[in-house]
Every structure is written in structure tokens, then in C-alpha cells.
């Protein structure tokens, strides 16, 4: 199985909406109310919002494909586009999502590797992210890749408040 990772193009917003809604639902629907999920999906994956994010010079989206089928994506933020920490020497992995059918097939790792290559290219000091405290699989993945917990923050999903664990990986200390 060959995975290709490409930067999203402006004309691929519909593709991003589709994979975004699909993977977010697969990941969180069973733990949240239908109303909160619908509200979040409608807001977060609205065409105008995604278009603005795509045109933001500090945000980048990459799609993962197998045989031309989009199976996952990653969203990266730098500078003022970061959701929480606005450190110009940092890169935020805001989202890495992979279609459930492709879990355990190294797609998440390929997207993560792309994010790390960009972090290296941008010469940032560290990479950080927030991950839902109940997403044990993702937390294990990031720990395996050297991330450490450093804080928590509240993530709003519809009318619900959830706790995200903030994790970070220092790159400068890791360089030999």
C-alpha cells in the first residue's frame, strides 16, 4: 500500500470537508451527542471557514491518499494561526485524522512524518498539539513519537466542554 501525501489545493475544499467530517465522526460520534456533533461538523467544516484556513499563510493542510482515494489529512499551524500557544518558534499539529478503515496501516505515521519534516524545514524549537483525554490511541501514538504532556485545556464540542491534554515535543534538545 503506497501512501501519497500532498498539499491541498484550493479546489479540493469539498474533498477536505468530506474526509474531515467522516474522520471526526468516526473518532468522536459514539462519545458525544448527535446535536453537539452536528453543530461542530457544520461550523468547523463550513466552506467559508475552510477556505479562510486554506488561504491563511500560517496554516497548511496535507491530504493522505491511497490509489487516489483520500484517506486522511493533517492540519498544521504556525505563528498567530496556532490555536493556543502563539509562539513563532513552534508548530502546532491541530489535526491528524485517518479514516477508520486505514487505522493501523501507518497512514497516521506518514502524516505525522510530513508534519515533522515541515517542522524541521521551518526550524521550529518544538511541535505541540492538543489531544482529547479519552483518545487513548492518539495519546499512545504521540508518546511513542516522543511527545510529553505539559498542560490541559478545554475543547468545546457543541454545548459540551471536554478536556484536551496538551503535548509537546522539543526539537532543539533532540538535535545531536
XYZ file of N, CA and C in Angstrom:
528
model
N 0.851 -1.190 0.000
C 0.000 0.000 0.000
C 0.888 1.242 0.000
N 0.786 2.016 -1.060
C 1.588 3.226 -1.146
C 0.749 4.443 -0.762
N 1.243 5.185 0.217
C 0.543 6.370 0.715
C 1.207 7.599 0.095
N 0.408 8.464 -0.532
C 0.976 9.724 -1.013
C 0.414 10.862 -0.173
N 1.266 11.821 0.153
C 0.872 12.980 0.957
C 1.100 14.218 0.096
N 0.032 14.975 -0.136
C 0.157 16.171 -0.961
C -0.520 17.363 -0.292
N 0.034 18.533 -0.548
C -0.562 19.760 -0.019
C -1.895 19.978 -0.720
N -2.892 20.359 0.043
C -4.229 20.543 -0.516
C -4.253 21.763 -1.432
N -5.066 21.666 -2.457
C -5.253 22.784 -3.388
C -6.611 23.421 -3.099
N -6.748 24.688 -3.475
C -7.985 25.449 -3.222
C -9.220 24.717 -3.761
N -9.094 24.037 -4.885
C -10.252 23.362 -5.479
C -10.572 22.020 -4.807
N -9.873 21.700 -3.718
C -10.117 20.425 -3.016
C -10.848 20.617 -1.685
N -11.487 21.769 -1.513
C -12.204 22.027 -0.256
C -13.281 20.976 -0.005
N -14.018 20.599 -1.037
C -15.083 19.594 -0.864
C -14.505 18.258 -0.388
N -13.332 17.915 -0.904
C -12.649 16.677 -0.505
C -12.245 16.777 0.972
N -11.712 17.932 1.359
C -11.316 18.162 2.755
C -12.536 18.098 3.673
N -13.641 18.720 3.254
C -14.872 18.671 4.058
C -15.306 17.225 4.273
N -15.288 16.467 3.204
C -15.747 15.079 3.263
C -14.883 14.239 4.211
N -13.560 14.290 4.026
C -12.676 13.482 4.890
C -12.684 14.036 6.319
N -12.800 15.342 6.463
C -12.835 15.944 7.795
C -14.049 15.506 8.589
N -15.216 15.605 7.971
C -16.460 15.210 8.650
C -16.464 13.707 8.931
N -16.042 12.923 7.947
C -16.044 11.458 8.083
C -15.149 11.022 9.243
N -13.909 11.497 9.258
C -12.960 11.028 10.269
C -13.281 11.576 11.659
N -13.777 12.816 11.728
C -14.143 13.363 13.037
C -15.314 12.566 13.613
N -16.285 12.266 12.768
C -17.443 11.470 13.220
C -17.020 10.082 13.671
N -16.170 9.438 12.860
C -15.704 8.096 13.219
C -14.982 8.102 14.566
N -14.255 9.178 14.825
C -13.452 9.255 16.047
C -14.286 9.600 17.276
N -15.276 10.495 17.127
C -15.925 11.046 18.316
C -17.434 10.839 18.442
N -18.119 10.370 17.403
C -19.591 10.298 17.434
C -20.140 9.468 18.585
N -19.507 8.335 18.877
C -20.076 7.456 19.911
C -19.951 8.031 21.314
N -19.094 9.043 21.500
C -18.897 9.623 22.833
C -19.552 10.987 23.007
N -20.309 11.432 21.995
C -20.901 12.761 22.062
C -22.338 12.741 21.542
N -23.099 13.773 21.920
C -24.486 13.828 21.471
C -24.531 14.147 19.980
N -25.592 13.683 19.345
C -25.787 13.923 17.917
C -25.850 15.428 17.645
N -26.511 16.149 18.544
C -26.679 17.595 18.395
C -25.321 18.311 18.438
N -24.487 17.966 19.409
C -23.165 18.594 19.521
C -22.294 18.252 18.326
N -22.359 17.006 17.870
C -21.573 16.584 16.705
C -22.012 17.365 15.466
N -23.312 17.439 15.231
C -23.836 18.133 14.050
C -23.416 19.603 14.054
N -23.530 20.224 15.227
C -23.162 21.641 15.353
C -21.669 21.833 15.066
N -20.837 20.980 15.623
C -19.388 21.090 15.422
C -19.014 20.869 13.953
N -19.551 19.829 13.366
C -19.218 19.493 11.971
C -19.641 20.604 11.019
N -20.822 21.148 11.260
C -21.336 22.209 10.392
C -20.461 23.461 10.488
N -20.071 23.815 11.695
C -19.259 25.012 11.914
C -17.814 24.817 11.466
N -17.189 23.745 11.926
C -15.757 23.536 11.697
C -15.413 23.208 10.250
N -16.360 22.622 9.531
C -16.070 22.219 8.156
C -16.894 23.006 7.138
N -17.355 24.199 7.556
C -18.079 25.090 6.633
C -17.115 25.534 5.532
N -17.629 25.646 4.326
C -16.808 26.025 3.176
C -16.054 27.335 3.425
N -16.733 28.335 3.967
C -16.100 29.638 4.201
C -14.946 29.506 5.196
N -15.160 28.730 6.253
C -14.122 28.561 7.280
C -12.903 27.838 6.688
N -13.153 26.755 5.971
C -12.041 26.009 5.383
C -11.309 26.845 4.330
N -12.046 27.620 3.574
C -11.441 28.477 2.563
C -10.522 29.515 3.228
N -10.994 30.106 4.308
C -10.178 31.084 5.045
C -8.926 30.414 5.610
N -9.079 29.200 6.147
C -7.929 28.481 6.706
C -6.927 28.117 5.601
N -7.440 27.714 4.445
C -6.566 27.370 3.324
C -5.785 28.571 2.817
N -6.389 29.742 2.899
C -5.736 30.963 2.425
C -4.887 31.643 3.490
N -4.835 31.066 4.679
C -4.017 31.594 5.770
C -2.578 31.122 5.564
N -1.666 32.062 5.428
C -0.262 31.689 5.153
C 0.373 30.909 6.311
N -0.245 30.944 7.490
C 0.298 30.227 8.647
C -0.386 28.876 8.899
N -1.254 28.460 7.996
C -1.911 27.153 8.125
C -1.676 26.352 6.852
N -1.460 25.059 7.035
C -1.250 24.171 5.890
C -2.027 22.883 6.105
N -2.628 22.388 5.035
C -3.328 21.109 5.047
C -2.638 20.172 4.065
N -2.527 18.907 4.450
C -1.992 17.877 3.563
C -2.959 16.701 3.581
N -3.207 16.150 2.394
C -4.096 15.001 2.260
C -3.277 13.729 2.084
N -3.747 12.648 2.699
C -3.139 11.326 2.509
C -4.044 10.556 1.559
N -3.416 9.959 0.545
C -4.179 9.187 -0.437
C -3.562 7.811 -0.633
N -4.437 6.869 -0.948
C -4.023 5.552 -1.417
C -4.850 5.313 -2.672
N -4.184 5.017 -3.767
C -4.878 4.806 -5.050
C -5.836 5.953 -5.376
N -5.402 7.172 -5.192
C -6.178 8.392 -5.486
C -7.360 8.617 -4.547
N -7.580 7.730 -3.581
C -8.652 7.927 -2.598
C -8.093 8.643 -1.380
N -8.762 9.723 -0.955
C -8.324 10.457 0.232
C -8.714 9.659 1.465
N -7.725 9.363 2.312
C -7.974 8.503 3.481
C -7.599 9.174 4.797
N -7.088 10.416 4.730
C -6.730 11.124 5.947
C -6.155 12.490 5.616
N -5.907 13.262 6.674
C -5.325 14.585 6.465
C -4.662 15.087 7.744
N -3.843 16.111 7.561
C -3.204 16.777 8.694
C -3.351 18.279 8.480
N -3.569 19.006 9.568
C -3.600 20.472 9.533
C -2.513 20.976 10.476
N -1.662 21.848 9.956
C -0.552 22.416 10.726
C -0.707 23.925 10.820
N -0.340 24.480 11.973
C -0.401 25.929 12.172
C 0.919 26.446 12.728
N 1.286 27.637 12.277
C 2.440 28.332 12.844
C 2.017 29.755 13.180
N 2.918 30.472 13.845
C 2.680 31.886 14.144
C 1.351 32.141 14.811
N 0.675 33.203 14.365
C -0.569 33.640 15.002
C -1.749 32.723 14.709
N -1.586 31.764 13.811
C -2.685 30.844 13.490
C -2.781 29.673 14.456
N -1.805 29.548 15.352
C -1.875 28.469 16.336
C -3.083 28.703 17.235
N -3.727 27.629 17.654
C -4.971 27.755 18.404
C -4.764 28.222 19.844
N -3.612 27.972 20.397
C -3.411 28.314 21.804
C -2.099 29.048 22.019
N -1.012 28.343 21.882
C 0.306 28.938 22.079
C 0.636 29.694 20.810
N 0.954 30.967 20.906
C 1.249 31.755 19.695
C 2.751 31.994 19.578
N 3.517 30.942 19.749
C 4.977 31.046 19.728
C 5.472 30.930 18.289
N 6.224 31.924 17.847
C 6.715 31.904 16.463
C 7.791 30.846 16.236
N 8.289 30.241 17.309
C 9.277 29.166 17.180
C 8.642 27.795 17.381
N 7.327 27.724 17.147
C 6.612 26.457 17.358
C 5.731 26.137 16.160
N 5.393 24.859 16.040
C 4.441 24.399 15.035
C 3.385 23.581 15.765
N 2.126 23.860 15.471
C 1.032 23.109 16.068
C 0.494 22.101 15.055
N 0.357 20.863 15.506
C -0.391 19.877 14.734
C -1.816 19.993 15.263
N -2.653 20.726 14.517
C -4.023 20.917 15.004
C -4.863 19.666 14.796
N -4.643 19.000 13.673
C -5.429 17.789 13.401
C -4.610 16.777 12.620
N -4.701 15.533 13.030
C -4.298 14.401 12.189
C -5.456 13.422 12.306
N -6.107 13.174 11.182
C -7.218 12.231 11.183
C -7.049 11.252 10.028
N -7.362 10.001 10.320
C -7.256 8.927 9.333
C -8.563 8.144 9.337
N -9.046 7.828 8.161
C -10.252 7.026 8.006
C -10.087 5.707 8.782
N -11.145 5.318 9.495
C -11.096 4.134 10.360
C -10.603 2.878 9.628
N -10.990 2.745 8.357
C -10.578 1.579 7.565
C -9.063 1.484 7.421
N -8.381 2.592 7.655
C -6.933 2.618 7.459
C -6.157 2.763 8.773
N -6.856 2.640 9.914
C -6.151 2.658 11.196
C -5.197 1.465 11.249
N -4.018 1.684 11.827
C -3.052 0.595 11.967
C -2.289 0.295 10.690
N -2.439 1.150 9.677
C -1.755 0.903 8.402
C -0.705 1.974 8.098
N -0.222 2.638 9.128
C 0.883 3.612 9.028
C 0.515 4.925 8.335
N -0.778 5.193 8.132
C -1.196 6.446 7.491
C -0.974 7.611 8.456
N -1.382 7.427 9.702
C -1.159 8.465 10.721
C 0.325 8.766 10.864
N 1.145 7.728 10.835
C 2.597 7.909 10.944
C 3.129 8.693 9.736
N 2.613 8.407 8.548
C 3.049 9.118 7.340
C 2.674 10.603 7.428
N 1.466 10.895 7.914
C 1.043 12.288 8.088
C 1.885 12.973 9.166
N 2.132 12.243 10.246
C 2.971 12.765 11.325
C 4.388 13.054 10.804
N 4.939 12.136 10.023
C 6.284 12.320 9.473
C 6.336 13.560 8.587
N 5.264 13.803 7.824
C 5.185 15.006 6.986
C 5.207 16.256 7.873
N 4.431 16.224 8.941
C 4.397 17.353 9.881
C 5.783 17.618 10.463
N 6.487 16.553 10.817
C 7.819 16.710 11.410
C 8.826 17.230 10.377
N 8.675 16.813 9.123
C 9.556 17.316 8.063
C 9.346 18.827 7.892
N 8.098 19.262 7.982
C 7.801 20.692 7.850
C 8.319 21.449 9.069
N 8.190 20.858 10.242
C 8.713 21.491 11.464
C 10.228 21.680 11.335
N 10.913 20.689 10.795
C 12.364 20.759 10.598
C 12.702 21.835 9.559
N 11.940 21.834 8.469
C 12.120 22.817 7.406
C 11.958 24.247 7.932
N 10.971 24.438 8.802
C 10.695 25.757 9.369
C 11.611 26.070 10.552
N 12.409 25.087 10.949
C 13.382 25.249 12.020
C 12.755 25.722 13.336
N 11.611 25.129 13.694
C 10.953 25.497 14.948
C 11.624 24.800 16.129
N 11.426 25.357 17.306
C 12.017 24.777 18.520
C 11.249 23.556 19.006
N 9.925 23.593 18.802
C 9.120 22.464 19.267
C 7.815 22.363 18.489
N 7.219 21.172 18.577
C 5.921 20.881 17.984
C 4.979 20.589 19.139
N 3.754 21.101 19.063
C 2.786 20.847 20.133
C 1.418 20.517 19.534
N 0.555 19.996 20.386
C -0.799 19.631 19.969
C -1.667 19.423 21.191
N -2.966 19.379 20.949
C -3.928 19.034 21.990
C -4.632 17.770 21.566
N -4.816 16.835 22.491
C -5.493 15.574 22.169
C -6.503 15.267 23.278
N -7.702 14.861 22.883
C -8.761 14.575 23.845
C -8.287 13.538 24.848
N -8.530 13.811 26.128
C -8.034 12.936 27.197
C -8.528 11.499 27.078
N -9.666 11.279 26.412
C -10.193 9.922 26.255
C -9.744 9.234 24.967
N -8.960 9.933 24.161
C -8.464 9.340 22.911
C -7.135 8.633 23.208
N -7.247 7.521 23.893
C -6.093 6.762 24.376
C -5.171 6.352 23.226
N -5.770 5.963 22.131
C -4.988 5.531 20.968
C -4.063 6.657 20.477
N -4.609 7.874 20.354
C -3.813 9.019 19.884
C -2.742 9.388 20.907
N -3.089 9.384 22.176
C -2.107 9.721 23.219
C -0.940 8.737 23.172
N -1.255 7.462 23.034
C -0.216 6.435 22.937
C 0.676 6.686 21.706
N 0.064 7.038 20.580
C 0.794 7.330 19.339
C 1.780 8.489 19.552
N 1.305 9.571 20.158
C 2.182 10.729 20.346
C 3.289 10.442 21.359
N 2.963 9.702 22.418
C 4.003 9.339 23.399
C 5.071 8.470 22.739
N 4.630 7.549 21.897
C 5.564 6.676 21.180
C 6.517 7.519 20.319
N 6.018 8.649 19.829
C 6.818 9.537 18.999
C 7.573 10.599 19.814
N 7.591 10.440 21.136
C 8.418 11.304 21.975
C 7.740 12.513 22.595
N 6.438 12.677 22.369
C 5.720 13.815 22.955
C 5.519 13.610 24.451
N 5.498 14.735 25.187
C 5.247 14.696 26.634
C 4.110 15.644 26.968
N 3.311 15.261 27.959
C 2.214 16.116 28.419
C 2.794 17.321 29.141
N 2.177 18.504 28.902
C 2.650 19.680 29.626
C 1.526 20.546 30.175
N 0.288 20.303 29.757
C -0.816 21.127 30.228
C -2.130 20.498 29.788
N -3.233 21.145 30.118
C -4.559 20.721 29.658
C -5.310 21.968 29.224
N -6.287 21.803 28.355
C -7.175 22.913 28.027
C -8.556 22.381 27.689
N -9.511 23.275 27.675
C -10.898 22.899 27.408
C -11.167 23.030 25.917
N -11.794 21.999 25.375
C -12.201 21.971 23.980
C -13.718 21.956 23.971
N -14.331 22.877 23.245
C -15.795 22.928 23.177
C -16.305 22.162 21.961
N -17.195 21.233 22.226
C -17.852 20.491 21.158
C -19.342 20.736 21.337
N -19.902 21.605 20.507
C -21.298 21.980 20.684
C -21.458 22.655 22.029
N -22.344 22.111 22.856
C -22.564 22.678 24.195
C -21.744 21.977 25.265
N -20.910 21.052 24.839
C -20.151 20.260 25.803
C -18.718 20.774 25.934
N -18.206 20.692 27.150
C -16.796 21.030 27.381
C -16.037 19.740 27.636
N -14.915 19.597 26.947
C -14.094 18.402 27.112
C -12.663 18.843 27.395
N -11.907 17.933 27.986
C -10.528 18.258 28.320
C -9.574 17.657 27.302
N -8.731 18.514 26.759
C -7.655 18.066 25.870
C -6.354 18.088 26.666
N -5.542 17.095 26.428
C -4.200 17.063 27.010
C -3.284 17.753 26.011
N -2.528 18.710 26.502
C -1.567 19.419 25.660
C -0.258 18.630 25.720
N 0.307 18.372 24.536
C 1.545 17.600 24.461
C 2.544 18.352 23.590
N 3.812 18.144 23.879
C 4.835 18.850 23.120
C 6.051 17.978 22.919
N 6.747 18.262 21.830
C 7.997 17.581 21.513
C 9.035 18.653 21.214
N 10.064 18.717 22.061
C 11.139 19.677 21.816
C 12.045 19.132 20.723
N 12.320 19.967 19.739
C 13.165 19.541 18.639
C 14.618 19.965 18.849
N 14.814 21.110 19.466
C 16.182 21.630 19.636
C 17.008 20.745 20.562
N 16.378 20.228 21.601
C 17.102 19.361 22.543
C 17.407 18.005 21.924
N 16.587 17.639 20.921
C 16.752 16.313 20.316
C 17.825 16.290 19.239
N 18.243 17.477 18.808
C 19.265 17.513 17.753
C 20.628 17.192 18.331
N 21.341 16.354 17.638
C 22.659 15.910 18.138
C 23.693 16.987 17.865
